[in-house]
CSV table of N, CA and C in Angstrom, one decimal:
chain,number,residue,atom,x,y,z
A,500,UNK,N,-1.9,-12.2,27.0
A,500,UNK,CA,-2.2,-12.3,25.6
A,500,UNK,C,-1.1,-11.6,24.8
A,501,UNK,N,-0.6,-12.4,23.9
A,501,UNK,CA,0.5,-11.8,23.2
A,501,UNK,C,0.3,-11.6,22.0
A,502,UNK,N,-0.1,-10.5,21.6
A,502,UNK,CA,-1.0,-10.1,19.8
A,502,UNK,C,0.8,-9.1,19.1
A,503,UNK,N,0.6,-10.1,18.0
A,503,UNK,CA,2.0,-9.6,17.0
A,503,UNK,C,0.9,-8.6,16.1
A,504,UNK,N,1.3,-7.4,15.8
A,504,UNK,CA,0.2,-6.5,14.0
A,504,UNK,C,1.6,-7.0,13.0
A,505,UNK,N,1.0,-7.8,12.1
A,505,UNK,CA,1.8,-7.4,11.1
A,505,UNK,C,1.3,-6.6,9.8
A,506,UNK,N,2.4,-5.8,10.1
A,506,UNK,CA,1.9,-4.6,9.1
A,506,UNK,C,2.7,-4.2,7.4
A,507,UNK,N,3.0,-5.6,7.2
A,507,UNK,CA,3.4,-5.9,5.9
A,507,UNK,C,3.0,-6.7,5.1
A,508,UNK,N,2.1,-6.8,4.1
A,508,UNK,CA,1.1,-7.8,3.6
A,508,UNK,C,2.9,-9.1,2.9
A,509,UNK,N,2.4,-10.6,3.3
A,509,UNK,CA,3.2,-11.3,2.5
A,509,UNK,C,3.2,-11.5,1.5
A,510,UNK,N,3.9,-12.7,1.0
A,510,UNK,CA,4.5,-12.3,-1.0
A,510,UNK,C,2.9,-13.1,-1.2
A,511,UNK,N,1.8,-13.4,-0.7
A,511,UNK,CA,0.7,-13.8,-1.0
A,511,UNK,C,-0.9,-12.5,-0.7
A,512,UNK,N,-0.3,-11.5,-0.3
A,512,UNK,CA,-0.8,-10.4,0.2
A,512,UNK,C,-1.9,-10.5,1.9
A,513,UNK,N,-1.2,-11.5,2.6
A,513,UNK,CA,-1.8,-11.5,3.5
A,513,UNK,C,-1.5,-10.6,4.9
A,514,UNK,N,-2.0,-10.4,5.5
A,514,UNK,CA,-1.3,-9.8,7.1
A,514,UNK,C,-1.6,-10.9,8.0
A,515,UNK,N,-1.0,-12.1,8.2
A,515,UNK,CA,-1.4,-12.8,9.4
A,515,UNK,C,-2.1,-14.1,8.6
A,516,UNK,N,-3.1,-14.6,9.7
A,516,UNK,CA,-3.6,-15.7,9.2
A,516,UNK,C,-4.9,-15.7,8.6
A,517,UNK,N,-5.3,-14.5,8.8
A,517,UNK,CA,-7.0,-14.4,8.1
A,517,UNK,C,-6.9,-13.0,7.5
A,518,UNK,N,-6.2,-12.3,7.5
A,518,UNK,CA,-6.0,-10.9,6.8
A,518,UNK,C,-5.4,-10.3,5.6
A,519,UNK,N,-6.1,-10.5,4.5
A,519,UNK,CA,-5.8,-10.5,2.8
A,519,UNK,C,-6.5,-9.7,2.1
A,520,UNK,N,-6.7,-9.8,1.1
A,520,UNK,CA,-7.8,-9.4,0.1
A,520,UNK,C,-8.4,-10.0,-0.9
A,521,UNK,N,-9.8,-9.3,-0.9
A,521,UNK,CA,-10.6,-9.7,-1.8
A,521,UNK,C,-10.6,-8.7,-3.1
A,522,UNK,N,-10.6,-9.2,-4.0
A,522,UNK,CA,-10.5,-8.6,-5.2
A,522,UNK,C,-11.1,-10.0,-6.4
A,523,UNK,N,-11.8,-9.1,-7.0
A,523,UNK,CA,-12.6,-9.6,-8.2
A,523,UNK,C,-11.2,-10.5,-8.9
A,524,UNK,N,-11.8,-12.1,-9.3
A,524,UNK,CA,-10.3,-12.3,-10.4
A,524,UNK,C,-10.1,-11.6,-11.8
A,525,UNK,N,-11.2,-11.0,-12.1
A,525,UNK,CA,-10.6,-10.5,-13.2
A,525,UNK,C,-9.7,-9.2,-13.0
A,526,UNK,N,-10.0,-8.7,-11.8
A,526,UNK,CA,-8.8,-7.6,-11.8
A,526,UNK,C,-7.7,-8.0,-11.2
A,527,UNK,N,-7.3,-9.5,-11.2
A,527,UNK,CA,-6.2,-9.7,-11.3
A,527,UNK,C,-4.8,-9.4,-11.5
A,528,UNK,N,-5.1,-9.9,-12.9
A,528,UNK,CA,-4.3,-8.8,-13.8
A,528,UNK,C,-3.8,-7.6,-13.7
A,529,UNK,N,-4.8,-6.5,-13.4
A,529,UNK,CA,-4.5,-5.2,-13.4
A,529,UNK,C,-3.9,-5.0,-11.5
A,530,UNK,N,-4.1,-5.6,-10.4
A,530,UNK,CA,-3.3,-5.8,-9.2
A,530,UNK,C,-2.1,-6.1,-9.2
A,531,UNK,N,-1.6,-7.3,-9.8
A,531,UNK,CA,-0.6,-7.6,-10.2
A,531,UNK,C,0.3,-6.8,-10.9
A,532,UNK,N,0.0,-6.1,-12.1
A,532,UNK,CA,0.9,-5.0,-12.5
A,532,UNK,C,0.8,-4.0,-11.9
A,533,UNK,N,0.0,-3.7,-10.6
A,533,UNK,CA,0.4,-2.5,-9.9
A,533,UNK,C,0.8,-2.8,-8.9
A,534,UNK,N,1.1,-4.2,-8.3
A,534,UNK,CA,2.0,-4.0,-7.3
A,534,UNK,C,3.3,-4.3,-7.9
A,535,UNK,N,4.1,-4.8,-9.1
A,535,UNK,CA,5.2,-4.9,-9.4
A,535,UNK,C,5.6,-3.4,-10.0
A,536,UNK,N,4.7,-2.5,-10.6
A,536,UNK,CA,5.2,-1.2,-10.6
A,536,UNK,C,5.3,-0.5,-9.0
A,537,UNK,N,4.6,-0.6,-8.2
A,537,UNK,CA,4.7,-0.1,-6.6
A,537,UNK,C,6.1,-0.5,-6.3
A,538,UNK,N,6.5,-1.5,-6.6
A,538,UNK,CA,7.4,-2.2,-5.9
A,538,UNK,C,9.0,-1.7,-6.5
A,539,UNK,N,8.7,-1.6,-8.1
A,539,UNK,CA,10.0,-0.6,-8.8
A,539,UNK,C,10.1,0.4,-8.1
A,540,UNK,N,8.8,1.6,-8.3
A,540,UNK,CA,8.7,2.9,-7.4
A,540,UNK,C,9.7,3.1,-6.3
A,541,UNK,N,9.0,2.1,-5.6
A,541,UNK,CA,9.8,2.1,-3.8
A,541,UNK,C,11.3,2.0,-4.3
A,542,UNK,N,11.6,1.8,-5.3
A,542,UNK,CA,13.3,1.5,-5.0
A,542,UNK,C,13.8,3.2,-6.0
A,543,UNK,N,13.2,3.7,-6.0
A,543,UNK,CA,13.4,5.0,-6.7
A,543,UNK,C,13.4,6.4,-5.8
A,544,UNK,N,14.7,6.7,-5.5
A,544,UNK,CA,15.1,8.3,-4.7
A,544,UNK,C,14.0,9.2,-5.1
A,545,UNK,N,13.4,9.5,-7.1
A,545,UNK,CA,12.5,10.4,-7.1
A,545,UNK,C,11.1,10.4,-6.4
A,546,UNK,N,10.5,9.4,-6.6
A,546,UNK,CA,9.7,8.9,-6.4
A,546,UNK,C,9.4,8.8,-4.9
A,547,UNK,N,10.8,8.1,-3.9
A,547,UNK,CA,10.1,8.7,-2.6
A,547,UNK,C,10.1,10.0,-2.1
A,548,UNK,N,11.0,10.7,-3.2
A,548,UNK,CA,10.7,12.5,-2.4
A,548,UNK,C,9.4,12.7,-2.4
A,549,UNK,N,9.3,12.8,-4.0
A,549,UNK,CA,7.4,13.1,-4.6
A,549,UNK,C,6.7,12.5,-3.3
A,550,UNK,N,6.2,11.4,-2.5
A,550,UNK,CA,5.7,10.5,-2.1
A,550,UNK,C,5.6,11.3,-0.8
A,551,UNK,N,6.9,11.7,-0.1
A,551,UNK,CA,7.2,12.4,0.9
A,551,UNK,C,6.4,13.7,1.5
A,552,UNK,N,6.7,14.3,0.0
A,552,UNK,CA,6.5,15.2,-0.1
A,552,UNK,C,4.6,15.4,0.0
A,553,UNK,N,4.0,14.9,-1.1
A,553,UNK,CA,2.2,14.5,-0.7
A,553,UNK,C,2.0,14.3,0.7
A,554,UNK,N,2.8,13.1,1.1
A,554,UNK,CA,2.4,12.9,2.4
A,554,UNK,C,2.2,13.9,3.6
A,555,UNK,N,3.4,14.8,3.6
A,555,UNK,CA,3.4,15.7,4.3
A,555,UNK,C,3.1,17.2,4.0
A,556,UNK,N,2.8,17.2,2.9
A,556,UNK,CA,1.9,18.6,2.7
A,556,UNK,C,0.5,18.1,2.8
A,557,UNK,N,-0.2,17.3,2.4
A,557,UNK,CA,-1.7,16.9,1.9
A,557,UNK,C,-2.2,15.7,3.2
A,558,UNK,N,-1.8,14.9,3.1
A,558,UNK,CA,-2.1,14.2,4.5
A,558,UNK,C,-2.4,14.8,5.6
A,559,UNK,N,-3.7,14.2,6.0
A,559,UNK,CA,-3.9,14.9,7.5
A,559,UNK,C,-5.1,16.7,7.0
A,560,UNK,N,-4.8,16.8,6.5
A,560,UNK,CA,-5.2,18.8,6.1
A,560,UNK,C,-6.5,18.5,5.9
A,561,UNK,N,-6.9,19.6,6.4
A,561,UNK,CA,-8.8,19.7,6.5
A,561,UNK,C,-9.1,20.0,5.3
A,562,UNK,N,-10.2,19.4,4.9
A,562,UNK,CA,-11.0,19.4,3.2
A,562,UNK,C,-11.6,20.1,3.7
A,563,UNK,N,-12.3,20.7,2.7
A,563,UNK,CA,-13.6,21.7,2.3
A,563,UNK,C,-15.1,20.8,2.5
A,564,UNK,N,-14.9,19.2,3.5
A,564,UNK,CA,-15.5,18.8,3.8
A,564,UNK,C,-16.0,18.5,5.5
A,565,UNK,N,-14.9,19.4,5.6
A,565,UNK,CA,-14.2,19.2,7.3
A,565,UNK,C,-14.5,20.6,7.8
């Protein structure tokens, strides 16, 4: 068995042949403008430090729920 993960949703937001999203249509709209601002972001040096930086101090770290 030869299983590919794709782990980058396409320009239709899918992973594969049955793996997408559901989202209400009227939030639409507001998806749409946040992945074309996500998409600016990613091409911004500040932005991935910031990003970097969350990730590896805060990610992972035991909450006051843990």
């Amino acid at each position: 068995m030869n299983r590919q993960i794709q782990t980058e949703a396409d320009e239709l937001g899918f992973f594969g042949e049955y793996g997408g999203q559901y989202v209400p249509e009227t939030l639409m709209p507001a998806i749409i403008e946040l992945k074309k601002a996500y998409k600016e972001a990613k091409a911004d040096p500040e932005f991935q430090r910031e990003l970097e930086y969350y990730l590896s101090e805060y990610v992972g770290r035991a909450t006051p729920l843990t």
